[in-house]
Amino acid sequence: MIRADHAAGGALAALGLLVLALSGDLPIGTLSFPGAGMMPKLLASLLVVFGLLLAVRARESAPLADVSWQDLPHAMRVAAVTGVAIAFYQTLGFVVTMGLLLFVLIFGVERRHPVSAAAFSAGVVALTYVLFNIALKTPLEPGLLGF
Amino acid sequence: MGTVESLLLGFSVALQPDVLWYAFLGCLVGTVVGVLPGIGPLSGISILLPATFGLDTTKSVVMLAGIYYGSQYGGSTTAILMRIPGEASSVMTCIDGYAMAQKGRAGAALCIAAVGSWVAGTFGVLMLTLIAPPLAAFALRFGPPEYTALLVLGLIFLAYMSSTSLPRTLLMACLGLLLGTIGIDSMTGHFRYSFDIAELGDGIGIVPVAVGLFGLGEILATPSANVVRDVIAPKLAQLLPNIEEWREAAMPIARGSILGFLVGLTPGSAHIISSFLSYGVERRLAKHPEEFGKGAVAGVAGPESANNAASTGAFVPMLALGLPTGPITAVLLAALMIHGVPPGPTLVNEHPDVFWGFVASMYVGNLMLLALNLPLVGVFVNVLRIPYAYLYPLVIMFCIIGVYEVNHSIVDVWIMLIMGIAGYLLRKFGLDPAPLVLGLVISPTLEMSLRQSLIMSNGNWTIFFQRGIALALLALCFALLALAALSLRRGRKDWRSRLAEAEAGDCSVE
């Protein structure tokens, strides 16, 4: 039976191997003058060892099938909306991007009333803008629109 | 300059109106952060970090530290009134705190938690005042081998104290150390794993990783439909405990303060561990242990005092040695470095205004928190009425602003998102992200001190065993590993396994 630690340990050991493969051109150096590759290769090897150790002792963990993924669709929607906001943050600026981010999450993802979602989004963005730009004198990203 | 003169210098800094204002702001934000479940002090500190760029170092650190210890006060409010720990360190408080609230003693429980937190916080600062300067003076003797041994000990101590298994913690620490090697190698100039992305040349920042793992990761793992809040409104007229309750609280507060401070000195989730230990100690010492779980005053007073003393104790290694004991102190160290103040043993002598101003501000901050938490508890309870569906988008917005404003780098924000997804997956597989952040923070220092040690010994590994302090620190490492191996071999449940079970069960622990 595949258990959660088989998957976690295996994935992290594979990551360690990938790092080792990517470290080919980094010199290990000598003991008296260690090179740039010494520490990363040592750590990647330890990652493989501990990953395998976790997989070997996996009987202590729950079966992989028992890991609940019920919250995954919600998490994916939130992550996707956040990703889109990040992609447009420098172009559209703080006010537009964050206003849309809040509105889409509250109305689109959480299915709240559009008017209250819009009012909340506009109010929060305006307050934050005033707080950072005026009170704290830390200008937020203006974007192409200039605010 | 003696301790008293230095402390007076500190108070002359801390009592300036603008420093007082920022201490108050930090305490206020910290209390709100503590009250709100799902938003930890780490997210609060990281989000407000950019807002401190325009301030001088003292004001910045005073405000950010206020968020940390303020959150420990605020965490008890949700634990007592809703049976939801606002902070992980308040898990134990919700057992007897909520039971007291159900008996109509919510006000008394809140008052005991606040007074206990104040006593413990003040005791912690007093000990910090006495211990940190001589420890820093001692640490001036440290060379690269001693620092290497100290950092390795920090990691192994973290792994040993962790409530998850040793390989899991070491695995996460290795991943963090590995992430810390990304960027230009400071000794040879080689680019490591930067994949032609210029921003990665400077390495991965602590803030995007910490905010991603703890802020965004927590949100992704919390579907809003599951957040149901049932608040017991405290009757403020009954805020003061009766004489019997004060008597029952006195010794647990004293014991919790001492225990919490000592645990706070060690790496790991000290503020969480200390509250669990204190609860266990109080139940063992109680004349009527059967009352625990049914509204025992000691079950609130002990853990609440312990977690506050521990959060202050964590500042000792941070200020004296430049060694973070957890992700929160790591971000505070990053704040010091951003302001051009190198943390470590030289801080006391080279920046006495920052060090002593910070220490003195904590005396004042604890007093502010006592004044804030009791009369304004009704206001803070209202914060809990904000629906989670409105609250978490707000937190995501602040996460993005907080990370972006540190370096004005969108790459950092992408890293935050990736770390948020990683944090979600790590939680699914029961892997604790805290050692990862700690590994990331100490990685550059560990690598540098290890390589310097080898260079100065001409490649002789035994240098770590030839110097007294390094040898003692490494001996402690081996002892801890041996203890962990012994408990693994015996297959018996020790206190760490029981702690893990208790954490997993949250408030249902009996």
XYZ file of C-alpha atoms in Angstrom:
657
model
C 0.000 0.000 0.000
C 1.362 3.420 -0.953
C 1.495 5.743 2.048
C 1.746 9.523 2.351
C 5.405 9.379 3.385
C 6.259 7.213 0.360
C 5.024 10.045 -1.855
C 6.538 12.895 0.201
C 9.893 11.175 0.766
C 10.084 10.029 -2.847
C 9.286 13.483 -4.215
C 11.885 15.199 -2.012
C 14.527 12.565 -2.804
C 13.784 13.126 -6.512
C 14.195 16.877 -5.956
C 17.581 16.201 -4.367
C 18.622 14.133 -7.395
C 17.433 16.890 -9.725
C 19.535 19.451 -7.829
C 22.553 17.134 -8.058
C 21.976 16.835 -11.813
C 21.748 20.627 -12.146
C 24.932 21.114 -10.112
C 27.205 19.482 -12.665
C 29.212 22.597 -13.508
C 29.617 23.809 -9.924
C 33.120 23.006 -8.623
C 33.346 21.084 -5.339
C 36.883 22.408 -4.790
C 39.175 20.868 -2.201
C 38.908 20.542 1.569
C 41.450 23.348 1.991
C 39.520 25.567 -0.434
C 35.910 24.392 -0.829
C 34.249 25.437 -4.072
C 30.832 26.870 -4.850
C 29.390 23.382 -5.391
C 30.445 21.808 -2.094
C 27.574 22.959 0.105
C 24.747 22.547 -2.453
C 25.915 19.036 -3.411
C 26.293 18.051 0.231
C 22.807 19.353 1.034
C 21.229 17.771 -2.060
C 22.770 14.432 -1.051
C 21.369 14.844 2.478
C 17.981 15.668 0.955
C 18.090 12.369 -0.962
C 19.139 10.469 2.184
C 16.451 11.985 4.443
C 13.832 11.657 1.680
C 14.606 7.962 1.318
C 14.629 7.568 5.110
C 11.152 9.074 5.242
C 9.974 6.729 2.489
C 11.537 3.700 4.217
C 9.775 4.528 7.513
C 6.511 5.294 5.701
C 4.526 2.633 7.547
C 4.090 5.185 10.374
C 2.142 7.499 8.051
C -1.409 7.376 6.736
C -2.247 5.657 3.424
C -1.919 8.076 0.493
C -5.561 7.500 -0.374
C -6.573 8.856 3.056
C -5.041 12.295 2.404
C -8.033 14.559 1.935
C -8.037 16.736 -1.187
C -11.536 18.160 -0.698
C -10.146 21.679 -0.334
C -8.040 21.417 -3.499
C -10.558 23.042 -5.924
C -10.923 26.059 -3.593
C -7.137 26.284 -3.131
C -6.592 26.099 -6.902
C -9.130 28.864 -7.564
C -7.527 31.130 -4.940
C -4.020 30.382 -6.245
C -5.092 31.029 -9.856
C -6.712 34.382 -9.029
C -3.628 35.371 -7.004
C -1.381 34.359 -9.907
C -3.345 36.522 -12.367
C -3.176 39.473 -9.940
C 0.608 39.073 -9.624
C 0.964 38.927 -13.420
C -0.849 42.246 -13.846
C 0.344 44.015 -10.681
C 3.132 46.090 -12.249
C 1.108 46.880 -15.363
C -2.201 47.875 -13.791
C -0.859 49.107 -10.464
C -2.077 48.641 -6.902
C -5.516 50.249 -7.070
C -6.880 48.436 -10.135
C -5.221 45.055 -9.536
C -6.054 44.790 -5.853
C -9.575 46.119 -6.347
C -10.182 43.393 -8.933
C -8.427 40.735 -6.832
C -10.658 41.402 -3.834
C -13.814 41.599 -5.919
C -13.098 38.388 -7.857
C -12.248 36.448 -4.688
C -15.269 37.671 -2.709
C -17.839 37.613 -5.510
C -16.405 35.038 -7.923
C -14.876 32.504 -5.553
C -16.902 33.022 -2.374
C -20.240 33.789 -4.096
C -21.028 36.795 -1.896
C -23.407 39.575 -2.953
C -21.800 41.615 -5.777
C -22.715 44.989 -4.264
C -21.226 44.224 -0.855
C -18.193 42.646 -2.562
C -17.676 45.774 -4.683
C -18.171 48.125 -1.741
C -15.784 46.143 0.459
C -13.146 45.961 -2.307
C -13.329 49.682 -3.095
C -13.281 50.696 0.568
C -10.350 48.475 1.509
C -8.276 49.530 -1.504
C -8.947 53.230 -0.825
C -8.080 52.906 2.866
C -4.902 50.937 2.148
C -3.850 53.453 -0.504
C -4.282 56.330 1.950
C -2.543 54.396 4.746
C 0.546 53.506 2.707
C 0.861 56.480 0.336
C -0.034 59.239 2.779
C 0.248 58.046 6.387
C 3.242 55.716 6.039
C 4.800 57.546 3.024
C 5.464 54.202 1.299
C 4.137 54.663 -2.269
C 2.400 51.624 -3.672
C 2.882 50.470 -7.279
C 1.299 53.150 -9.539
C 1.021 51.112 -12.775
C 0.296 52.459 -16.256
C -2.693 54.482 -15.116
C -0.503 56.533 -12.768
C -2.223 55.617 -9.468
C 28.470 51.197 31.041
C 26.593 49.074 33.621
C 23.238 47.400 33.110
C 21.305 50.096 34.999
C 22.912 52.958 33.039
C 22.341 51.065 29.793
C 18.712 50.452 30.679
C 18.276 54.136 31.484
C 19.700 54.918 28.037
C 17.158 52.442 26.650
C 14.266 54.120 28.455
C 15.417 57.535 27.220
C 14.987 56.113 23.695
C 11.839 54.042 24.340
C 9.941 56.834 26.074
C 10.292 59.256 23.173
C 6.766 59.975 21.912
C 7.366 58.637 18.391
C 8.957 55.393 19.654
C 6.036 54.990 22.085
C 3.642 55.464 19.186
C 5.266 52.715 17.119
C 5.383 50.392 20.139
C 1.658 51.019 20.616
C 0.983 50.430 16.916
C 2.913 47.140 17.021
C 1.052 45.988 20.161
C -2.300 46.919 18.636
C -1.626 45.158 15.330
C -0.162 42.197 17.233
C -3.305 41.869 19.342
C -5.526 41.961 16.237
C -3.255 39.436 14.489
C -3.418 37.214 17.574
C -7.186 37.508 17.794
C -7.755 36.527 14.165
C -7.345 32.788 13.554
C -5.372 31.976 10.410
C -3.244 35.123 10.472
C -0.071 34.548 12.428
C 2.470 37.022 13.790
C 4.819 36.027 10.981
C 2.376 37.211 8.313
C 1.710 40.384 10.326
C 5.398 41.192 10.697
C 6.197 40.401 7.057
C 3.284 42.451 5.750
C 4.258 45.486 7.822
C 7.995 45.139 7.136
C 7.921 47.442 4.072
C 6.028 50.072 6.064
C 9.059 50.333 8.370
C 11.509 51.245 5.611
C 10.956 54.940 6.177
C 11.577 54.574 9.929
C 14.845 54.361 11.833
C 16.033 50.962 13.059
C 14.817 51.311 16.658
C 11.276 52.276 15.724
C 11.108 49.482 13.120
C 12.255 46.736 15.459
C 10.155 48.068 18.344
C 7.025 47.957 16.178
C 7.726 44.550 14.622
C 8.584 42.964 17.983
C 5.379 44.473 19.407
C 3.440 42.510 16.793
C 5.158 39.308 17.928
C 4.582 39.529 21.653
C 1.241 41.326 21.165
C -0.028 38.347 19.169
C 0.639 36.071 22.151
C -1.728 38.238 24.222
C -4.379 38.372 21.498
C -4.299 34.621 20.847
C -5.923 33.933 24.197
C -9.075 35.945 23.344
C -10.288 33.560 20.621
C -9.159 30.567 22.650
C -11.281 31.608 25.651
C -14.296 33.031 23.835
C -14.558 30.725 20.815
C -12.508 27.621 21.626
C -10.395 28.438 18.559
C -6.696 29.089 19.187
C -5.913 32.457 17.552
C -2.290 31.308 17.713
C -0.936 27.775 17.877
C 0.512 28.668 21.278
C -3.009 29.231 22.636
C -4.158 25.669 21.939
C -3.943 24.691 25.613
C -5.701 27.856 26.775
C -8.823 26.989 24.840
C -9.424 23.828 26.888
C -9.924 25.400 30.299
C -10.421 28.976 29.075
C -13.509 28.028 27.077
C -14.761 25.849 29.927
C -14.478 28.887 32.231
C -16.362 30.982 29.640
C -19.164 28.425 29.553
C -19.432 28.722 33.335
C -19.895 32.507 32.942
C -16.283 33.299 33.939
C -15.101 34.503 30.500
C -14.134 37.915 31.902
C -12.110 36.343 34.715
C -10.351 33.976 32.281
C -9.450 36.885 29.985
C -8.186 38.917 32.937
C -6.048 36.061 34.278
C -4.649 35.427 30.772
C -3.811 39.126 30.335
C -2.257 39.574 33.792
C -0.348 36.282 33.469
C 0.920 37.376 30.063
C 2.010 40.711 31.501
C 3.853 39.176 34.466
C 5.545 36.608 32.228
C 6.398 39.156 29.532
C 7.927 41.525 32.085
C 9.838 38.670 33.753
C 11.114 37.634 30.318
C 12.351 41.138 29.534
C 14.036 41.352 32.944
C 15.898 38.118 32.230
C 16.715 39.342 28.722
C 18.212 42.483 30.280
C 20.415 40.402 32.566
C 21.400 37.540 30.256
C 21.780 38.968 26.735
C 24.736 41.365 27.307
C 27.064 38.832 29.044
C 26.088 36.174 26.492
C 26.956 38.582 23.665
C 30.308 39.362 25.335
C 31.004 35.614 25.542
C 30.017 35.128 21.885
C 32.719 37.608 20.827
C 35.154 34.714 21.371
C 33.443 32.783 18.603
C 35.326 32.205 15.345
C 34.090 30.367 12.208
C 34.392 26.846 13.742
C 32.354 27.894 16.796
C 29.683 29.494 14.618
C 29.509 26.392 12.416
C 29.050 24.193 15.498
C 26.487 26.595 17.003
C 24.391 26.656 13.820
C 24.524 22.869 13.475
C 23.462 22.605 17.137
C 20.595 25.022 16.451
C 19.333 22.806 13.629
C 19.688 19.580 15.590
C 18.052 21.122 18.658
C 15.181 22.248 16.451
C 14.860 18.747 15.033
C 14.999 17.175 18.498
C 12.449 19.544 20.010
C 10.144 19.302 17.018
C 6.877 17.525 17.558
C 7.199 15.881 14.127
C 9.842 13.185 13.598
C 13.581 13.902 13.427
C 14.007 12.897 9.734
C 11.030 15.096 8.764
C 12.495 18.143 10.497
C 16.001 17.532 9.144
C 14.514 17.016 5.675
C 12.788 20.394 5.824
C 15.893 22.066 7.266
C 18.000 20.603 4.407
C 15.523 21.948 1.869
C 15.747 25.395 3.485
C 19.553 25.266 3.562
C 19.536 24.233 -0.101
C 17.239 27.140 -1.041
C 19.675 29.395 0.806
C 22.490 28.422 -1.577
C 20.652 29.910 -4.572
C 22.361 33.028 -5.941
C 25.919 34.257 -6.368
C 28.505 32.417 -4.260
C 30.078 35.177 -2.181
C 33.512 33.499 -2.107
C 33.983 32.550 -5.766
C 31.362 34.557 -7.681
C 29.728 31.487 -9.258
C 26.031 31.763 -10.116
C 24.138 28.902 -8.474
C 20.703 27.782 -9.694
C 19.706 31.265 -10.831
C 18.606 30.104 -14.332
C 19.489 33.492 -15.890
C 16.976 35.286 -13.667
C 18.841 38.374 -12.479
C 16.774 38.719 -9.295
C 17.833 35.251 -8.174
C 21.468 36.384 -8.180
C 20.918 37.898 -4.737
C 19.348 34.683 -3.528
C 15.860 33.916 -2.270
C 14.588 36.346 0.357
C 13.245 35.282 3.736
C 10.104 37.400 3.446
C 8.617 35.818 0.265
C 9.351 32.335 1.566
C 7.950 33.015 5.058
C 4.857 34.862 3.835
C 4.221 32.212 1.177
C 4.592 29.222 3.484
C 2.804 30.636 6.508
C 0.476 33.326 5.128
C -0.703 32.145 1.728
C -0.147 28.457 2.518
C -2.461 28.717 5.531
C -5.157 30.424 3.436
C -4.979 27.803 0.678
C -5.357 25.078 3.303
C -8.408 26.735 4.914
C -11.578 26.544 2.808
C -13.829 29.423 3.865
C -16.865 27.129 4.154
C -15.187 25.361 7.083
C -14.713 28.529 9.144
C -17.660 28.757 11.510
C -17.523 31.224 14.371
C -19.570 31.147 17.526
C -18.425 33.925 19.851
C -19.290 34.052 23.553
C -19.594 37.750 24.409
C -17.782 38.421 27.698
C -19.594 40.295 30.433
C -17.183 43.107 31.170
C -18.781 43.721 34.566
C -17.395 40.317 35.604
C -13.915 41.024 34.279
C -12.115 40.831 37.616
C -11.434 37.362 38.998
C -12.386 36.691 42.618
C -9.812 36.187 45.372
C -9.955 32.401 45.086
C -9.224 32.597 41.341
C -6.294 34.968 41.931
C -4.898 32.550 44.516
C -5.218 29.619 42.105
C -3.521 31.619 39.326
C -0.521 33.006 41.258
C 1.813 29.992 41.315
C 0.980 28.761 37.777
C 1.832 32.260 36.507
C 5.178 32.167 38.342
C 6.017 28.644 37.167
C 4.838 29.369 33.613
C 7.043 32.489 33.450
C 10.217 30.621 34.449
C 9.488 27.521 32.356
C 8.466 29.579 29.321
C 11.571 31.742 29.421
C 13.891 28.721 29.628
C 12.125 26.930 26.767
C 12.114 30.176 24.775
C 15.922 30.168 24.684
C 15.947 26.993 22.598
C 15.339 26.784 18.841
C 12.001 25.510 17.614
C 8.408 26.452 18.221
C 9.257 27.409 21.808
C 6.124 29.460 22.459
C 3.982 26.474 21.455
C 6.031 23.837 23.286
C 6.213 25.948 26.460
C 2.421 26.221 26.721
C 2.027 22.437 26.335
C 4.734 21.784 28.938
C 3.245 24.293 31.349
C -0.212 22.715 31.033
C 1.293 19.293 31.742
C 3.236 20.590 34.751
C 0.202 22.344 36.218
C -2.005 19.290 35.820
C 0.634 17.129 37.496
C 1.062 19.550 40.405
C -2.643 20.277 40.851
C -4.443 19.126 44.005
C -7.502 18.410 41.845
C -6.219 17.329 38.413
C -9.721 16.120 37.520
C -10.750 19.810 37.208
C -8.463 20.247 34.200
C -10.589 20.387 31.082
C -13.547 21.624 33.105
C -12.411 25.194 33.750
C -9.276 24.989 35.920
C -7.790 28.460 36.479
C -4.257 27.008 36.409
C -4.968 25.622 32.919
C -5.307 29.191 31.659
C -2.747 30.983 33.856
C 0.167 28.571 33.301
C 0.134 28.156 29.492
C -0.648 31.831 28.822
C 2.268 32.944 31.019
C 4.568 30.352 29.477
C 3.938 31.314 25.847
C 4.564 34.995 26.575
C 7.756 34.343 28.506
C 8.924 32.069 25.670
C 8.338 34.717 23.011
C 10.569 37.081 25.036
C 13.144 34.362 25.712
C 13.501 33.858 21.948
C 14.986 37.359 21.731
C 18.032 36.328 23.808
C 19.799 34.182 21.158
C 18.532 36.537 18.452
C 20.012 39.676 20.013
C 23.073 38.183 21.716
C 24.211 35.662 19.100
C 22.436 36.754 15.921
C 20.883 33.262 15.941
C 17.200 33.006 15.036
C 15.348 30.324 16.975
C 12.356 30.315 14.648
C 10.901 31.930 11.532
C 9.603 34.981 13.424
C 12.942 35.921 14.940
C 14.452 35.184 11.519
C 12.262 37.853 9.913
C 13.113 40.265 12.745
C 16.801 39.620 12.048
C 16.128 40.326 8.373
C 14.517 43.633 9.422
C 17.672 44.582 11.339
C 19.853 43.697 8.349
C 17.629 45.670 5.944
C 18.285 48.691 8.177
C 22.039 48.084 8.003
C 22.385 46.865 11.591
C 24.259 43.550 11.738
C 22.703 41.378 14.457
C 24.951 39.380 16.747
C 27.366 39.884 19.624
C 28.503 43.308 18.394
C 24.977 44.744 18.504
C 25.122 45.616 22.228
C 28.342 47.613 21.932
C 28.021 49.092 18.447
C 24.324 49.985 18.540
C 23.470 50.399 22.250
C 20.578 52.751 21.444
C 18.942 50.095 19.255
C 19.571 47.219 21.683
C 18.643 48.972 24.930
C 15.875 51.021 23.298
C 14.367 47.752 22.086
C 14.677 46.084 25.510
C 13.190 49.110 27.320
C 10.343 49.319 24.804
C 9.334 45.791 25.740
C 8.791 46.816 29.373
C 6.554 49.624 28.115
C 4.937 47.415 25.444
C 3.877 44.782 27.985
C 2.209 47.484 30.065
C 0.445 48.824 26.954
C -0.800 45.345 26.125
C -2.288 44.912 29.581
C -4.091 48.233 29.186
C -5.202 47.312 25.644
C -6.348 43.766 26.210
C -8.627 44.191 29.192
C -10.804 47.257 28.569
C -10.878 46.799 24.793
C -11.688 43.107 24.687
C -15.177 43.894 23.382
C -13.668 45.786 20.441
C -11.330 42.927 19.572
C -14.187 40.450 19.739
C -15.964 42.492 17.073
C -13.006 41.929 14.729
C -13.933 38.249 14.864
C -17.295 39.057 13.337
C -15.665 39.834 9.946
C -16.620 36.844 7.767
C -13.632 34.759 6.691
C -14.744 35.069 3.044
C -13.945 38.810 3.306
C -10.940 38.436 5.561
C -8.705 36.096 3.593
C -8.763 38.136 0.325
C -7.606 41.056 2.471
C -4.726 38.987 3.823
C -3.741 37.904 0.294
C -3.686 41.561 -0.755
C -1.405 42.447 2.155
C 0.810 39.433 1.412
C 1.328 40.681 -2.155
C 2.000 44.287 -1.097
C 4.223 43.184 1.786
C 6.445 40.988 -0.355
C 6.562 43.329 -3.357
C 7.481 46.426 -1.373
C 10.598 44.858 0.196
C 12.605 44.917 -3.068
C 10.018 46.137 -5.600
C 10.535 42.753 -7.231
C 7.697 40.862 -8.885
C 9.917 37.757 -8.912
C 9.701 37.798 -5.095
C 5.902 37.789 -5.339
C 5.981 34.805 -7.697
C 8.286 33.048 -5.225
C 5.696 33.796 -2.524
C 2.953 32.170 -4.622
C 5.101 29.109 -5.324
C 5.927 28.855 -1.615
C 2.244 29.229 -0.767
C 1.423 26.229 -2.958
C 4.405 24.368 -1.475
C 3.146 25.232 2.025
C -0.277 23.810 1.156
C 1.289 20.556 -0.070
C 3.654 20.317 2.921
C 0.675 20.600 5.292
C -1.101 17.827 3.382
C 1.834 15.508 4.000
C 2.388 16.538 7.617
C 5.696 18.332 6.964
C 6.376 21.376 9.154
C 7.541 24.420 7.097
C 9.217 26.180 10.079
C 12.586 24.342 9.816
C 12.662 25.230 6.108
C 12.553 28.962 6.902
C 15.154 28.574 9.634
C 17.422 26.656 7.239
C 17.039 29.373 4.618
C 18.022 32.064 7.128
C 21.115 30.403 8.502
C 22.277 28.884 5.201
C 24.624 31.729 4.090
C 26.226 32.022 7.561
C 26.588 28.266 7.930
C 28.180 27.866 4.507
C 30.508 30.817 5.005
C 31.647 29.749 8.478
C 32.113 26.123 7.376
C 34.245 27.120 4.391
C 36.214 29.668 6.421
C 36.879 27.005 9.055
C 38.213 24.615 6.432
C 40.347 27.303 4.803
C 41.870 28.406 8.146
C 42.667 24.788 9.054
C 44.033 24.023 5.575
C 41.369 21.412 5.000
C 41.650 19.722 8.392
C 38.163 18.646 9.550
C 39.385 18.068 13.098
C 39.476 21.839 13.687
C 35.934 21.495 15.061
C 37.185 19.105 17.735
C 40.347 21.013 18.623
C 38.627 24.141 19.968
C 36.892 23.923 23.327
C 33.661 25.796 22.600
C 33.113 24.124 19.211
C 33.836 20.706 20.739
C 31.338 21.304 23.565
C 28.649 22.413 21.109
C 29.241 19.399 18.849
C 29.213 17.057 21.864
C 25.767 18.451 22.675
C 24.706 17.733 19.061
C 25.796 14.099 19.344
C 24.070 13.754 22.712
C 20.784 15.021 21.253
C 21.082 12.723 18.231
C 21.812 9.794 20.539
C 18.753 10.614 22.668
C 16.572 10.828 19.559
C 17.968 7.534 18.224
C 17.362 5.873 21.600
C 13.724 6.894 21.700
C 13.336 5.773 18.062
C 14.876 2.382 18.877
C 12.699 1.869 21.923
C 9.671 2.806 19.838
C 8.099 4.304 22.960
C 6.082 7.484 22.962
C 8.079 10.248 24.629
C 6.848 13.749 25.454
C 7.457 14.894 21.849
C 5.140 12.240 20.399
C 2.485 13.162 22.931
C 2.953 16.839 21.992
C 2.477 15.977 18.294
C -0.729 14.106 19.101
C -1.961 16.999 21.215
C -1.167 19.529 18.460
C -2.951 17.398 15.882
C -5.990 17.145 18.106
C -5.931 20.869 18.933
C -8.527 21.719 21.577
C -9.851 18.238 21.946
C -6.802 17.358 24.018
C -7.574 16.172 27.494
